[in-house]
Amino acid sequence: MHFFIERDRFVHDVQHVAKAVSSRTTIPILTGIKIVATKDGVTLTGSDSDISIETFIPKEDEDKQYITLEQEGSIVLQAKYFAEIVKKLSGEEIELIVQDQFAATIKSGSAVFNLNGLDPEEYPRLPQLEEELLFRLPQDMLKNMIRQTVFAVSTQETRPVLTGVNLESDNGVLHCTATDSHRLAMRKTNIERNDENLAFENVVIPGKSLNELSKIIDESNDFIDVVVTENQILFKLKNLLFFSRLLEGKYPVTKNMIPTQSKTTIQLKTKPLLQTLERALLLSREAKNNVINLKTLEAGLIEITSISPEIGKVTERIQSQSFEGEEMRISFNGKNVIDALKVIDSDEIKVEFTGAMSPFVIQPIEQDHYLHLFSPVRTY
Amino acid sequence: MHFFIERDRFVHDVQHVAKAVSSRTTIPILTGIKIVATKDGVTLTGSDSDISIETFIPKEDEDKQYITLEQEGSIVLQAKYFAEIVKKLSGEEIELIVQDQFAATIKSGSAVFNLNGLDPEEYPRLPQLEEELLFRLPQDMLKNMIRQTVFAVSTQETRPVLTGVNLESDNGVLHCTATDSHRLAMRKTNIERNDENLAFENVVIPGKSLNELSKIIDESNDFIDVVVTENQILFKLKNLLFFSRLLEGKYPVTKNMIPTQSKTTIQLKTKPLLQTLERALLLSREAKNNVINLKTLEAGLIEITSISPEIGKVTERIQSQSFEGEEMRISFNGKNVIDALKVIDSDEIKVEFTGAMSPFVIQPIEQDHYLHLFSPVRTY
């Protein structure tokens, strides 16, 4: 193998692919990045067997030449060093040469690196997905959906299926749901599909995969194609493929958990509520339980309190924008509500209570495409 | 105690004072910030017994009123919570009230915090320094001197005196020196002094103290007064006092360590050399010893190499700006040299070697107010 490649484009793609590589893998070849040079361009692959990322740098793209190929070939190089080395190279072009015995030479500017590589034949093949269950949505929409749900996945391995975000779709609508059984975040959006009859459920993507994917996709409205199979999901961007394993197991049915009526409905400004809860959390965090108390007062006033026996207490009153229904007194995990308020882009929200011991719902005003559900905390 | 105070100024000073407070202290009262309100203003104090910081917020400053005093008094409040609470308050003004039993109330905007305080009478007094050995220098100069020396202090407690920066002065010149016995950084500057005969040596300030001080002082050329006593040093800024304990023990005499003549002198551009060494360090860091090799070639070329048996090797040639004397072949700790190059503000440097097994010196071109000394590494 022997080629010259434009430095910035190569560095950019190496950093993307390196995101999939884990230094803690038990499969030695997976600590490397696989580099394949053909007459069409250079393909890079990184994988930790849960996530695999493949990028392609074409020889030419939009009239710009990226690669000068001298000889086709392939090599696997240690991701950790290789990614750092190319980032620190100062030339505008990088030359990569592989001789016998997987000995690679990287030249750029005045620097010459001789690196020991690994046999590319040992590198596992990426899953070959039959293109079924295909849909597409804009990248920025997908990025938002990840941001607005993935924080709510469980971090505990006791119920592995809850460490992922569940996708289901019917009638051209995609639902993403995450829950750790104390709180739930749900987001839905319209999607484009190949087949009018597209419908699926129980497609559970590990939270970690979505966090990595989110770092790669842009805030652009270019479409991203999604292929779903029995145990893999594939996100297809221009010149980049992102594969993730799906979690096994039955995701809980969450639709029935969401209350359909409420006893008390309060409308509040999002940001002042968030700031009030953050102040209250300063004390309840110390008490280790993150409990914050909410009480309705006369004239639409809401009182937020929290107590730490050692440090003290905080009391704050905020005026609701509107108030309907019964008086309410409830305690909840303040950190969970703060997490949700941080991802709500709307200036005003609606809180719907069904009782002091029943789950309550927070939603942006006049928008039903996302919803956050919280269990109250028993304080006696 | 009862006063109203402008939020931003109070938050600013509380953050400064909180820097001195350690959560790992064995003296419970030192986990707090002491607040004293008098008719002149509010004084805040934080200390971990090594470092103490006292700031003063005057009632009025430059025609702006900062404080409305209702009643004089004092209190000690837990630094960790207090600093976070005031930072998160949203009002433009903060009201602080202390009732009996050290119960404090903080009000701002719609928030009311009730905090348990501690008895201010229990708070230790700051050292009372007799004003002897007084000198002054611009703040930005002091900040630079700290930056250019403190990185070289020892992090090992085997020789505690080497964990500090040594100050000595004679004839109106201040020398700052740091060494971990493998490398040495020295910086000198002119100072203003009260007494023409001012002279001192073996004033060793803990590196940690200087790092904290550096965060507080600005890039301005306002003067900072320095008072040195037997076991304390005091830096006096406008409305802020910074006390540090001095390290006990005899600091090594470093003057004789610095070679006075050289066998080989090379001039190099600072930035390209730094980048070359950083690339070489990628491999030698892996070999755990950080060893980088330098060899002079014909025509003023310099070859930098490093080797990691597992990963590979790197070779890079750079052109020196000038070269005088014998050919040289030397190995050194690359990280130490990189640390020094990062704090050298000059575009070009001069390296002076006295032999493959003797210490070498790096200095900015045509400047003798700072100097870095390195021991070579034996590689066989």
CSV table of C-alpha atoms in Angstrom, one decimal, chain A residues 118-375:
chain,number,residue,atom,x,y,z
A,118,LEU,CA,-1.3,-5.7,12.3
A,119,ASP,CA,-2.6,-8.1,9.7
A,120,PRO,CA,-5.7,-6.6,8.0
A,121,GLU,CA,-6.9,-10.1,7.2
A,122,GLU,CA,-7.5,-10.6,10.9
A,123,TYR,CA,-9.8,-7.7,11.1
A,124,PRO,CA,-13.5,-8.8,11.5
A,125,ARG,CA,-15.9,-8.0,8.7
A,126,LEU,CA,-18.6,-5.5,9.4
A,127,PRO,CA,-22.1,-6.8,9.5
A,128,GLN,CA,-23.7,-7.1,6.1
A,129,LEU,CA,-27.2,-5.7,6.5
A,130,GLU,CA,-30.0,-6.6,4.1
A,131,GLU,CA,-31.7,-3.3,3.4
A,132,GLU,CA,-35.0,-3.8,5.1
A,133,LEU,CA,-36.9,-1.5,7.4
A,134,LEU,CA,-35.4,1.6,5.9
A,135,PHE,CA,-36.4,5.2,6.9
A,136,ARG,CA,-34.8,8.6,6.8
A,137,LEU,CA,-34.9,11.8,8.8
A,138,PRO,CA,-32.9,15.0,8.9
A,139,GLN,CA,-29.6,14.8,10.8
A,140,ASP,CA,-30.4,17.8,13.1
A,141,MET,CA,-33.7,16.2,14.0
A,142,LEU,CA,-32.0,12.9,15.0
A,143,LYS,CA,-29.4,14.8,17.0
A,144,ASN,CA,-32.2,16.6,18.9
A,145,MET,CA,-34.1,13.3,19.5
A,146,ILE,CA,-30.9,11.8,21.0
A,147,ARG,CA,-30.3,14.8,23.2
A,148,GLN,CA,-33.9,14.9,24.4
A,149,THR,CA,-34.1,11.2,25.4
A,150,VAL,CA,-30.7,9.5,26.0
A,151,PHE,CA,-30.0,11.3,29.3
A,152,ALA,CA,-32.9,9.3,30.8
A,153,VAL,CA,-31.6,5.8,30.1
A,154,SER,CA,-30.7,3.6,33.1
A,155,THR,CA,-27.1,3.5,34.1
A,156,GLN,CA,-27.6,0.3,36.0
A,157,GLU,CA,-27.0,-3.1,34.5
A,158,THR,CA,-29.7,-4.8,36.5
A,159,ARG,CA,-32.2,-4.4,33.6
A,160,PRO,CA,-29.9,-4.1,30.5
A,161,VAL,CA,-32.7,-3.3,28.1
A,162,LEU,CA,-33.3,0.0,30.0
A,163,THR,CA,-29.7,1.2,29.2
A,164,GLY,CA,-30.9,1.8,25.7
A,165,VAL,CA,-33.4,4.1,23.9
A,166,ASN,CA,-36.4,2.2,22.4
A,167,LEU,CA,-37.5,3.0,18.8
A,168,GLU,CA,-40.8,2.2,17.5
A,169,SER,CA,-42.7,3.3,14.4
A,170,ASP,CA,-46.1,3.2,12.9
A,171,ASN,CA,-47.9,5.3,10.3
A,172,GLY,CA,-44.8,7.3,9.4
A,173,VAL,CA,-44.2,8.4,13.0
A,174,LEU,CA,-41.0,7.5,14.9
A,175,HIS,CA,-41.2,7.3,18.8
A,176,CYS,CA,-38.0,7.3,20.9
A,177,THR,CA,-38.4,6.4,24.5
A,178,ALA,CA,-35.9,6.2,27.4
A,179,THR,CA,-36.6,5.3,31.0
A,180,ASP,CA,-34.8,4.3,34.1
A,181,SER,CA,-38.1,3.3,35.7
A,182,HIS,CA,-38.1,6.5,37.8
A,183,ARG,CA,-38.4,8.9,34.9
A,184,LEU,CA,-39.3,8.6,31.2
A,185,ALA,CA,-38.4,10.8,28.2
A,186,MET,CA,-40.4,10.4,25.0
A,187,ARG,CA,-39.9,12.2,21.7
A,188,LYS,CA,-41.7,11.6,18.4
A,189,THR,CA,-41.3,12.9,14.9
A,190,ASN,CA,-42.4,12.2,11.3
A,191,ILE,CA,-40.1,10.1,9.1
A,192,GLU,CA,-39.8,9.4,5.4
A,193,ARG,CA,-40.0,5.7,4.6
A,194,ASN,CA,-39.5,3.5,1.5
A,195,ASP,CA,-42.5,1.3,2.3
A,196,GLU,CA,-45.8,2.9,3.4
A,197,ASN,CA,-46.4,-0.1,5.7
A,198,LEU,CA,-43.1,0.3,7.6
A,199,ALA,CA,-43.8,-0.6,11.2
A,200,PHE,CA,-41.5,-1.8,14.0
A,201,GLU,CA,-41.1,-1.9,17.7
A,202,ASN,CA,-38.6,-3.0,20.4
A,203,VAL,CA,-35.6,-1.7,18.5
A,204,VAL,CA,-33.4,-0.8,21.5
A,205,ILE,CA,-30.1,1.1,20.8
A,206,PRO,CA,-27.5,1.3,23.6
A,207,GLY,CA,-27.3,4.8,25.1
A,208,LYS,CA,-23.6,4.8,24.6
A,209,SER,CA,-24.0,4.2,20.8
A,210,LEU,CA,-26.3,7.1,20.5
A,211,ASN,CA,-24.0,9.4,22.5
A,212,GLU,CA,-21.2,8.5,20.1
A,213,LEU,CA,-23.4,8.9,17.0
A,214,SER,CA,-24.5,12.3,18.3
A,215,LYS,CA,-20.9,13.5,18.3
A,216,ILE,CA,-20.5,12.6,14.7
A,217,ILE,CA,-23.7,13.9,13.1
A,218,ASP,CA,-24.0,17.6,12.3
A,219,GLU,CA,-26.6,20.3,12.9
A,220,SER,CA,-27.4,20.2,9.2
A,221,ASN,CA,-30.8,19.2,7.8
A,222,ASP,CA,-29.2,16.6,5.4
A,223,PHE,CA,-31.0,13.4,5.6
A,224,ILE,CA,-29.6,10.3,7.4
A,225,ASP,CA,-30.8,6.9,6.3
A,226,VAL,CA,-31.5,4.3,8.9
A,227,VAL,CA,-31.5,0.5,8.3
A,228,VAL,CA,-33.0,-1.7,11.1
A,229,THR,CA,-32.4,-5.5,11.3
A,230,GLU,CA,-32.9,-8.1,13.9
A,231,ASN,CA,-29.9,-7.3,16.0
A,232,GLN,CA,-28.2,-4.3,14.2
A,233,ILE,CA,-29.0,-0.8,13.3
A,234,LEU,CA,-27.1,1.2,10.6
A,235,PHE,CA,-27.0,5.0,10.2
A,236,LYS,CA,-25.9,6.0,6.8
A,237,LEU,CA,-24.4,9.5,6.3
A,238,LYS,CA,-22.5,10.7,3.3
A,239,ASN,CA,-19.2,8.7,3.3
A,240,LEU,CA,-19.8,7.4,6.8
A,241,LEU,CA,-21.5,4.2,8.1
A,242,PHE,CA,-22.3,3.9,11.8
A,243,PHE,CA,-23.3,0.4,13.0
A,244,SER,CA,-24.6,-0.4,16.4
A,245,ARG,CA,-25.6,-3.6,18.0
A,246,LEU,CA,-29.2,-3.6,19.4
A,247,LEU,CA,-30.0,-4.6,23.0
A,248,GLU,CA,-31.7,-7.9,23.5
A,249,GLY,CA,-34.8,-8.3,25.6
A,250,LYS,CA,-38.3,-6.9,25.7
A,251,TYR,CA,-38.6,-3.2,26.3
A,252,PRO,CA,-41.4,-2.3,28.7
A,253,VAL,CA,-44.7,-1.0,27.2
A,254,THR,CA,-44.6,2.6,28.2
A,255,LYS,CA,-47.7,4.0,26.6
A,256,ASN,CA,-50.0,2.9,29.4
A,257,MET,CA,-47.8,4.6,32.0
A,258,ILE,CA,-48.6,8.1,30.7
A,259,PRO,CA,-51.6,9.5,32.6
A,260,THR,CA,-54.4,10.6,30.2
A,261,GLN,CA,-56.0,13.1,32.6
A,262,SER,CA,-54.8,15.4,35.3
A,263,LYS,CA,-56.1,16.9,38.6
A,264,THR,CA,-53.8,19.9,38.6
A,265,THR,CA,-52.3,21.7,35.7
A,266,ILE,CA,-49.7,24.5,36.1
A,267,GLN,CA,-48.0,26.5,33.4
A,268,LEU,CA,-44.5,27.9,34.2
A,269,LYS,CA,-41.6,29.7,32.5
A,270,THR,CA,-39.0,27.1,31.8
A,271,LYS,CA,-35.8,29.0,32.7
A,272,PRO,CA,-36.8,30.5,36.1
A,273,LEU,CA,-38.2,27.1,37.2
A,274,LEU,CA,-34.9,25.5,36.1
A,275,GLN,CA,-32.8,28.0,38.1
A,276,THR,CA,-35.0,27.7,41.2
A,277,LEU,CA,-34.7,23.9,41.1
A,278,GLU,CA,-30.9,24.2,40.6
A,279,ARG,CA,-30.7,26.3,43.7
A,280,ALA,CA,-32.9,23.9,45.7
A,281,LEU,CA,-30.7,21.0,44.5
A,282,LEU,CA,-27.6,22.5,46.1
A,283,LEU,CA,-29.0,21.5,49.5
A,284,SER,CA,-30.9,18.3,48.6
A,285,ARG,CA,-27.9,17.0,46.7
A,286,GLU,CA,-26.0,17.1,50.0
A,287,ALA,CA,-28.8,15.1,51.7
A,288,LYS,CA,-27.9,12.5,49.0
A,289,ASN,CA,-31.5,11.9,47.9
A,290,ASN,CA,-32.0,15.0,45.6
A,291,VAL,CA,-35.5,15.4,47.0
A,292,ILE,CA,-37.2,18.7,46.2
A,293,ASN,CA,-40.7,19.6,47.5
A,294,LEU,CA,-43.4,21.5,45.6
A,295,LYS,CA,-46.5,23.0,47.1
A,296,THR,CA,-49.2,25.1,45.5
A,297,LEU,CA,-50.2,28.3,47.4
A,298,GLU,CA,-53.0,30.7,46.9
A,299,ALA,CA,-53.2,32.9,43.7
A,300,GLY,CA,-51.1,30.6,41.5
A,301,LEU,CA,-48.0,30.8,43.6
A,302,ILE,CA,-45.8,27.7,43.8
A,303,GLU,CA,-43.4,27.1,46.7
A,304,ILE,CA,-40.3,25.1,46.1
A,305,THR,CA,-38.3,23.9,49.2
A,306,SER,CA,-35.5,21.5,50.0
A,307,ILE,CA,-33.8,20.6,53.2
A,308,SER,CA,-30.5,19.3,54.3
A,309,PRO,CA,-30.4,18.6,58.0
A,310,GLU,CA,-26.7,19.5,58.2
A,311,ILE,CA,-26.6,22.6,56.0
A,312,GLY,CA,-30.0,24.2,56.2
A,313,LYS,CA,-33.0,24.8,54.0
A,314,VAL,CA,-34.1,26.8,51.0
A,315,THR,CA,-37.5,28.2,50.2
A,316,GLU,CA,-38.5,29.9,47.0
A,317,ARG,CA,-41.8,31.1,45.6
A,318,ILE,CA,-42.5,31.4,41.9
A,319,GLN,CA,-45.5,32.7,40.1
A,320,SER,CA,-47.1,30.3,37.7
A,321,GLN,CA,-48.4,31.5,34.3
A,322,SER,CA,-51.6,29.7,34.9
A,323,PHE,CA,-53.1,27.3,37.4
A,324,GLU,CA,-56.0,24.9,37.1
A,325,GLY,CA,-57.4,22.3,39.4
A,326,GLU,CA,-56.8,21.1,42.9
A,327,GLU,CA,-54.1,22.2,45.4
A,328,MET,CA,-51.0,19.9,45.2
A,329,ARG,CA,-48.2,18.9,47.5
A,330,ILE,CA,-45.6,16.6,46.0
A,331,SER,CA,-41.9,15.6,46.4
A,332,PHE,CA,-39.7,14.5,43.5
A,333,ASN,CA,-36.1,13.8,42.4
A,334,GLY,CA,-35.0,17.3,41.6
A,335,LYS,CA,-32.0,16.2,39.5
A,336,ASN,CA,-34.3,14.2,37.2
A,337,VAL,CA,-36.6,17.1,36.6
A,338,ILE,CA,-33.6,19.5,36.0
A,339,ASP,CA,-32.2,17.0,33.4
A,340,ALA,CA,-35.5,17.2,31.5
A,341,LEU,CA,-35.9,21.0,31.7
A,342,LYS,CA,-32.4,21.4,30.3
A,343,VAL,CA,-33.4,19.6,27.1
A,344,ILE,CA,-36.7,21.3,26.6
A,345,ASP,CA,-36.3,24.1,24.0
A,346,SER,CA,-39.6,25.7,24.7
A,347,ASP,CA,-39.9,28.9,26.9
A,348,GLU,CA,-42.9,27.7,28.7
A,349,ILE,CA,-43.9,24.3,30.1
A,350,LYS,CA,-47.0,22.6,31.4
A,351,VAL,CA,-46.9,20.4,34.5
A,352,GLU,CA,-49.8,17.9,34.9
A,353,PHE,CA,-50.3,16.2,38.3
A,354,THR,CA,-52.7,13.4,39.0
A,355,GLY,CA,-52.0,13.1,42.7
A,356,ALA,CA,-49.2,13.3,45.3
A,357,MET,CA,-48.4,9.6,44.8
A,358,SER,CA,-48.9,9.4,41.1
A,359,PRO,CA,-46.5,10.1,38.2
A,360,PHE,CA,-46.6,13.6,36.8
A,361,VAL,CA,-45.9,14.9,33.3
A,362,ILE,CA,-43.9,17.9,32.0
A,363,GLN,CA,-44.4,19.0,28.4
A,364,PRO,CA,-43.7,22.1,26.4
A,365,ILE,CA,-46.8,24.3,26.0
A,366,GLU,CA,-48.9,23.4,23.0
A,367,GLN,CA,-46.5,20.7,21.8
A,368,ASP,CA,-47.1,17.1,22.1
A,369,HIS,CA,-44.1,15.8,20.3
A,370,TYR,CA,-42.2,15.3,23.5
A,371,LEU,CA,-43.0,14.5,27.0
A,372,HIS,CA,-41.3,13.8,30.3
A,373,LEU,CA,-42.8,11.6,33.0
A,374,PHE,CA,-41.6,11.4,36.7
A,375,SER,CA,-42.4,9.3,39.6
